[in-house]
Short mmCIF file of C-alpha atoms and ligand atoms in Angstrom, two decimals:
data_model
loop_
_atom_site.label_atom_id
_atom_site.label_comp_id
_atom_site.label_asym_id
_atom_site.label_seq_id
_atom_site.Cartn_x
_atom_site.Cartn_y
_atom_site.Cartn_z
CA MET A 20 -41.49 11.36 74.39
CA THR A 21 -42.79 10.58 70.96
CA ALA A 22 -40.32 11.51 68.19
CA ILE A 23 -41.66 13.33 65.15
CA VAL A 24 -39.83 14.57 62.07
CA VAL A 25 -41.53 17.07 59.79
CA LEU A 26 -40.38 17.31 56.16
CA GLY A 27 -42.10 20.42 54.92
CA SER A 28 -42.44 24.10 54.18
CA THR A 29 -41.73 27.27 56.11
CA ASN A 30 -43.57 30.41 54.97
CA MET A 31 -43.95 33.89 56.34
CA ASP A 32 -47.72 34.49 56.42
CA LEU A 33 -48.62 38.02 55.32
CA VAL A 34 -52.13 38.32 56.71
CA ALA A 35 -54.75 40.96 55.95
CA TYR A 36 -57.93 40.97 58.05
CA VAL A 37 -60.88 42.19 55.97
CA PRO A 38 -64.69 42.45 56.29
CA HIS A 39 -65.01 40.24 53.18
CA ALA A 40 -62.47 38.82 50.70
CA PRO A 41 -62.08 40.92 47.53
CA LYS A 42 -63.54 39.59 44.30
CA ARG A 43 -61.54 39.94 41.09
CA GLY A 44 -61.05 43.63 40.29
CA GLU A 45 -62.34 44.72 43.70
CA THR A 46 -60.33 46.63 46.32
CA VAL A 47 -61.25 46.07 49.96
CA THR A 48 -59.93 48.14 52.87
CA GLY A 49 -58.49 45.82 55.51
CA ARG A 50 -58.77 46.31 59.25
CA GLU A 51 -55.30 45.07 60.15
CA PHE A 52 -52.09 43.51 58.74
CA ARG A 53 -49.75 41.06 60.44
CA THR A 54 -46.69 38.99 59.51
CA ILE A 55 -46.96 35.61 61.20
CA PRO A 56 -44.54 32.67 60.84
CA GLY A 57 -46.31 29.77 59.11
CA GLY A 58 -46.05 27.24 56.26
CA LYS A 59 -47.80 23.90 56.58
CA GLY A 60 -44.60 22.09 57.54
CA ALA A 61 -43.53 24.59 60.18
CA ASN A 62 -47.09 24.82 61.50
CA GLN A 63 -47.29 21.06 61.97
CA ALA A 64 -43.84 21.07 63.62
CA VAL A 65 -44.80 23.84 66.08
CA ALA A 66 -48.17 22.21 66.78
CA ALA A 67 -46.55 18.83 67.50
CA ALA A 68 -43.82 20.36 69.70
CA ARG A 69 -46.34 22.38 71.73
CA ALA A 70 -48.50 19.26 72.05
CA GLY A 71 -45.57 17.56 73.74
CA GLY A 72 -43.69 15.85 70.90
CA ASP A 73 -39.92 15.70 70.42
CA VAL A 74 -39.85 17.38 66.99
CA ALA A 75 -37.23 18.05 64.30
CA MET A 76 -37.85 19.90 61.05
CA ILE A 77 -36.31 19.29 57.60
CA GLY A 78 -36.82 21.95 54.90
CA ALA A 79 -35.42 25.39 54.08
CA VAL A 80 -35.80 29.02 55.02
CA GLY A 81 -34.52 31.86 52.83
CA SER A 82 -31.47 34.05 53.50
CA ASP A 83 -33.73 37.08 54.13
CA GLU A 84 -35.07 38.54 57.39
CA PHE A 85 -38.15 36.34 57.15
CA GLY A 86 -35.84 33.31 57.20
CA THR A 87 -34.22 34.40 60.44
CA ARG A 88 -37.62 34.91 62.06
CA LEU A 89 -39.01 31.62 60.74
CA ARG A 90 -36.10 29.67 62.21
CA ARG A 91 -36.31 31.54 65.51
CA THR A 92 -40.02 30.74 65.83
CA LEU A 93 -39.38 27.03 65.38
CA VAL A 94 -36.52 27.06 67.89
CA SER A 95 -38.57 28.97 70.46
CA SER A 96 -41.33 26.36 70.24
CA GLY A 97 -38.73 23.67 70.92
CA VAL A 98 -38.31 22.36 67.34
CA ASP A 99 -34.84 21.08 66.41
CA THR A 100 -33.74 22.99 63.26
CA ASP A 101 -30.22 21.53 62.82
CA LEU A 102 -31.20 20.05 59.44
CA LEU A 103 -33.31 23.04 58.32
CA ARG A 104 -31.31 24.58 55.49
CA THR A 105 -30.86 28.29 54.72
CA ALA A 106 -31.23 28.71 50.94
CA GLU A 107 -29.86 31.80 49.17
CA GLY A 108 -32.82 34.04 48.24
CA PRO A 109 -36.27 34.82 49.60
CA SER A 110 -38.17 32.70 52.13
CA GLY A 111 -41.51 31.22 51.19
CA THR A 112 -44.44 33.58 51.68
CA ALA A 113 -48.19 33.03 52.02
CA HIS A 114 -50.48 35.95 51.26
CA ILE A 115 -53.60 35.36 53.35
CA VAL A 116 -56.93 37.18 53.49
CA VAL A 117 -59.04 36.43 56.58
CA ASP A 118 -62.67 37.59 56.51
CA ASP A 119 -65.00 38.47 59.38
CA GLU A 120 -66.47 34.96 59.43
CA GLY A 121 -63.04 33.45 60.05
CA GLY A 122 -62.80 32.08 56.48
CA ASN A 123 -59.56 32.47 54.54
CA SER A 124 -58.10 32.49 51.01
CA ILE A 125 -54.38 32.04 50.39
CA VAL A 126 -51.68 32.53 47.70
CA VAL A 127 -48.42 30.69 48.44
CA VAL A 128 -45.09 31.68 46.80
CA PRO A 129 -42.63 28.83 47.55
CA GLY A 130 -39.31 30.78 47.67
CA ALA A 131 -36.70 28.75 49.59
CA ASN A 132 -39.06 25.78 49.86
CA GLY A 133 -38.60 25.25 46.11
CA SER A 134 -34.90 24.49 46.66
CA VAL A 135 -35.72 21.35 48.68
CA THR A 136 -35.85 18.91 45.76
CA ALA A 137 -34.19 15.96 47.51
CA LEU A 138 -33.10 14.72 50.92
CA ALA A 139 -29.71 16.03 52.09
CA PRO A 140 -26.97 14.12 53.95
CA GLY A 141 -28.16 13.34 57.46
CA ASP A 142 -31.87 13.61 56.66
CA GLU A 143 -32.48 9.87 56.36
CA THR A 144 -30.56 9.17 59.58
CA LEU A 145 -32.79 11.68 61.39
CA ILE A 146 -35.99 10.26 59.84
CA ALA A 147 -34.92 6.78 60.97
CA THR A 148 -35.01 7.94 64.62
CA ALA A 149 -38.67 9.05 64.44
CA ASP A 150 -41.97 7.35 65.28
CA THR A 151 -43.78 9.47 62.69
CA LEU A 152 -42.83 11.52 59.61
CA LEU A 153 -45.26 14.35 58.87
CA LEU A 154 -45.46 15.41 55.21
CA GLN A 155 -47.45 17.93 53.18
CA LEU A 156 -47.28 19.07 49.53
CA GLU A 157 -45.65 22.51 49.86
CA LEU A 158 -42.17 21.14 49.01
CA PRO A 159 -41.19 19.74 45.60
CA LEU A 160 -42.81 16.31 45.27
CA SER A 161 -39.43 14.65 44.59
CA ALA A 162 -38.34 15.47 48.17
CA VAL A 163 -41.71 14.44 49.66
CA LEU A 164 -41.43 11.06 47.93
CA GLU A 165 -37.79 10.56 49.01
CA GLY A 166 -38.70 11.36 52.59
CA ALA A 167 -41.67 8.99 52.64
CA GLU A 168 -39.59 6.22 51.07
CA ALA A 169 -36.84 6.73 53.65
CA ALA A 170 -39.46 6.52 56.43
CA ARG A 171 -40.85 3.31 54.99
CA ARG A 172 -37.35 1.76 54.85
CA HIS A 173 -36.98 2.37 58.59
CA GLY A 174 -40.51 1.40 59.67
CA VAL A 175 -41.47 5.01 60.48
CA ARG A 176 -45.20 5.88 60.17
CA THR A 177 -45.90 8.42 57.40
CA VAL A 178 -48.77 10.91 57.75
CA LEU A 179 -49.41 12.91 54.57
CA THR A 180 -51.54 16.06 54.46
CA PRO A 181 -52.26 16.36 50.71
CA ALA A 182 -52.28 20.17 50.63
CA PRO A 183 -52.29 22.16 48.47
CA ALA A 184 -54.52 19.64 46.67
CA GLN A 185 -52.93 17.99 43.65
CA PRO A 186 -52.95 14.53 42.11
CA LEU A 187 -50.84 12.02 44.07
CA THR A 188 -48.62 9.51 42.31
CA PRO A 189 -49.01 5.78 42.98
CA GLU A 190 -45.39 5.83 44.25
CA LEU A 191 -46.22 8.36 46.97
CA LEU A 192 -49.50 6.67 47.92
CA ALA A 193 -47.65 3.37 48.23
CA VAL A 194 -45.49 4.78 51.05
CA THR A 195 -48.29 6.70 52.82
CA ASP A 196 -49.65 5.10 56.00
CA LEU A 197 -52.21 7.74 56.98
CA LEU A 198 -53.65 10.25 54.51
CA LEU A 199 -55.01 13.37 56.23
CA PRO A 200 -56.93 15.61 53.79
CA ASN A 201 -59.59 18.16 54.61
CA GLU A 202 -62.93 17.61 52.89
CA HIS A 203 -62.00 19.83 49.92
CA GLU A 204 -58.71 18.00 49.37
CA ALA A 205 -60.48 14.64 49.69
CA ALA A 206 -62.98 15.73 47.05
CA ALA A 207 -60.19 16.99 44.77
CA LEU A 208 -58.27 13.71 45.13
CA THR A 209 -61.23 11.43 44.47
CA GLY A 210 -63.69 13.53 42.45
CA ILE A 211 -66.28 12.58 45.12
CA ALA A 212 -67.94 15.31 47.21
CA ASP A 213 -69.42 13.05 49.91
CA PRO A 214 -66.70 12.48 52.56
CA HIS A 215 -67.84 8.92 53.42
CA ALA A 216 -67.72 7.85 49.79
CA ALA A 217 -64.43 9.73 49.30
CA ALA A 218 -62.91 7.92 52.30
CA GLU A 219 -63.97 4.59 50.86
CA ALA A 220 -62.27 5.49 47.56
CA LEU A 221 -59.09 6.62 49.36
CA LEU A 222 -58.87 3.31 51.22
CA ARG A 223 -58.24 1.61 47.90
CA GLN A 224 -54.94 3.56 47.84
CA VAL A 225 -53.87 3.93 51.49
CA PRO A 226 -54.57 1.77 54.56
CA GLU A 227 -55.91 4.56 56.77
CA THR A 228 -57.39 8.05 56.27
CA VAL A 229 -58.75 10.89 58.37
CA ILE A 230 -60.80 13.49 56.51
CA THR A 231 -61.19 16.69 58.51
CA LEU A 232 -64.58 18.38 58.07
CA GLY A 233 -64.03 21.83 59.61
CA ALA A 234 -66.71 22.66 62.19
CA ALA A 235 -68.32 19.27 61.42
CA GLY A 236 -65.36 17.40 62.93
CA SER A 237 -63.45 14.57 61.31
CA LEU A 238 -64.09 11.20 59.69
CA TYR A 239 -61.81 8.20 60.38
CA ALA A 240 -61.65 5.24 58.02
CA ALA A 241 -59.29 2.26 57.90
CA ARG A 242 -59.30 -0.89 55.82
CA GLY A 243 -61.36 -3.63 57.45
CA GLU A 244 -62.84 -1.32 60.13
CA ALA A 245 -66.17 0.52 60.40
CA PRO A 246 -65.61 4.26 59.73
CA PHE A 247 -66.63 6.72 62.45
CA THR A 248 -66.87 10.49 62.87
CA VAL A 249 -65.51 12.60 65.71
CA PRO A 250 -67.44 15.83 66.36
CA ALA A 251 -65.64 19.17 66.51
CA ARG A 252 -65.86 21.28 69.68
CA ARG A 253 -68.58 23.97 69.54
CA VAL A 254 -66.52 27.16 69.70
CA ALA A 255 -66.60 30.67 68.21
CA ALA A 256 -64.13 30.55 65.29
CA VAL A 257 -62.01 33.68 64.93
CA ASP A 258 -59.50 32.41 62.33
CA THR A 259 -59.40 28.85 60.98
CA THR A 260 -55.86 29.25 59.53
CA ALA A 261 -53.75 26.23 60.55
CA ALA A 262 -56.65 24.31 62.15
CA GLY A 263 -55.74 21.29 60.03
CA ASP A 264 -52.03 21.64 60.83
CA THR A 265 -52.72 21.86 64.56
CA PHE A 266 -54.91 18.77 64.23
CA ALA A 267 -52.12 16.93 62.35
CA GLY A 268 -49.40 17.81 64.87
CA ALA A 269 -51.50 16.86 67.89
CA LEU A 270 -52.72 13.65 66.23
CA ALA A 271 -49.13 12.57 65.51
CA VAL A 272 -48.20 13.11 69.15
CA ALA A 273 -51.21 11.19 70.48
CA LEU A 274 -50.77 8.26 68.07
CA GLY A 275 -47.04 8.18 68.83
CA GLU A 276 -47.89 7.80 72.50
CA GLY A 277 -49.86 4.70 71.58
CA ARG A 278 -53.26 6.14 72.47
CA PRO A 279 -56.30 4.47 70.85
CA VAL A 280 -57.39 6.15 67.61
CA PRO A 281 -60.75 7.55 68.90
CA GLU A 282 -59.01 9.12 71.91
CA ALA A 283 -56.19 10.50 69.71
CA LEU A 284 -58.73 12.05 67.33
CA ALA A 285 -60.73 13.63 70.17
CA TRP A 286 -57.52 15.09 71.61
CA ALA A 287 -56.47 16.47 68.18
CA SER A 288 -59.97 18.01 67.82
CA ALA A 289 -59.58 19.73 71.18
CA ALA A 290 -56.21 21.15 70.05
CA ALA A 291 -57.65 22.37 66.72
CA ALA A 292 -60.66 23.95 68.46
CA LEU A 293 -58.28 25.98 70.66
CA CYS A 294 -56.41 27.08 67.50
CA VAL A 295 -59.50 28.41 65.67
CA GLN A 296 -60.43 30.63 68.61
CA ARG A 297 -57.27 32.74 68.12
CA ALA A 298 -55.78 34.70 65.19
CA GLY A 299 -52.81 33.54 63.13
CA ALA A 300 -50.96 30.27 62.44
CA SER A 301 -48.11 29.46 64.85
CA THR A 302 -49.40 32.23 67.13
CA SER A 303 -52.68 30.37 67.62
CA MET A 304 -51.43 26.90 68.50
CA PRO A 305 -52.09 25.51 71.97
CA TYR A 306 -49.61 23.99 74.45
CA ARG A 307 -50.11 20.56 75.97
CA PRO A 308 -51.59 21.62 79.33
CA GLU A 309 -54.32 23.62 77.55
CA ILE A 310 -55.12 20.67 75.27
CA ASP A 311 -55.27 18.25 78.20
CA GLU A 312 -57.57 20.62 80.05
CA ALA A 313 -59.88 21.09 77.05
CA ALA A 314 -59.94 17.41 76.03
P1 ADP B 23 -58.01 22.72 57.31
O1 ADP B 23 -57.56 23.74 58.30
O2 ADP B 23 -56.90 21.87 56.80
O3 ADP B 23 -58.91 23.25 56.23
P2 ADP B 23 -60.39 21.78 58.73
O4 ADP B 23 -61.02 23.09 58.42
O5 ADP B 23 -61.12 20.56 58.28
O6 ADP B 23 -58.90 21.68 58.15
O7 ADP B 23 -60.15 21.73 60.31
C1 ADP B 23 -59.38 20.73 60.93
C2 ADP B 23 -59.99 20.38 62.27
O8 ADP B 23 -60.03 21.56 63.07
C3 ADP B 23 -61.42 19.87 62.21
O9 ADP B 23 -61.46 18.47 62.03
C4 ADP B 23 -61.96 20.29 63.57
O10 ADP B 23 -61.62 19.33 64.56
C5 ADP B 23 -61.19 21.59 63.86
N1 ADP B 23 -61.99 22.76 63.44
C6 ADP B 23 -61.96 23.43 62.26
N2 ADP B 23 -62.85 24.43 62.23
C7 ADP B 23 -63.47 24.41 63.43
C8 ADP B 23 -64.53 25.21 64.05
N3 ADP B 23 -65.10 26.22 63.38
N4 ADP B 23 -64.90 24.89 65.31
C9 ADP B 23 -64.31 23.88 65.99
N5 ADP B 23 -63.33 23.10 65.47
C10 ADP B 23 -62.92 23.35 64.22
#
């Protein structure tokens, strides 16, 4: 079984379902409210575990009730949380508004995630056992960089989702094997709106990139190879929260199993398409048999 370590965030998602997102100064009456375990790190960990990976998570939950539930969710999806710290204080929270078209807008308050500024004893030993280290930008960048450098030292593939979008340092790019932005993050990183041109610019900094394009699928580009796109499945989107994280988790599993890149991308697209047809983050992620059946 392919071994994956996730160094990333855990957040409790506080989700309001509304007809349309409120503009500044506007109050909108929501249809429904839910608390759903999420955070880009935890989402990728749950997605990878359900997709059949052997997954461990490094990060922190808070000492509040949300923290207990966040850890329990990871454990119940089969994620090893032995090195997931409990930090004194509140857990991370994400305040999410989902509109009737399945679009979302999000405010993240880091909470316990902010305490993860460096690797802790044991983290590097765990990373060294993995095929792939999955990283995002919801932890302090100092820890993200330390994790990626540790992975590089041990020949572990690093997959970085550059979200929330922010400038990346040359040090972090130098230890990134696969950069996995969505089209908005790719545009923010490069200043180029066209995904093909953005991918070309990113390849000057990393050897391989996948830009996800929402309902338009994904674009793969690697140095010295012709780029290609993989279409998304035609499905009715209910809630696109965590589509990218589901894609990332499933892709890591498929690549770790040594499957060819086009096949791995098609399989990750099938997983993400299942995710967007259901509400929530971890609640919406598919298990391997469903992905195999849909792929
Ligand atoms: P993020 O969730 O990070 O914004 P995207 O919106 O680009 O990422 O979605 C990631 C992947 O999820 C896409 O490449 C696609 O395969 C799948 N996906 C997203 N939205 C849809 C949709 N409406 N229908 C089918 N698949 C989708």
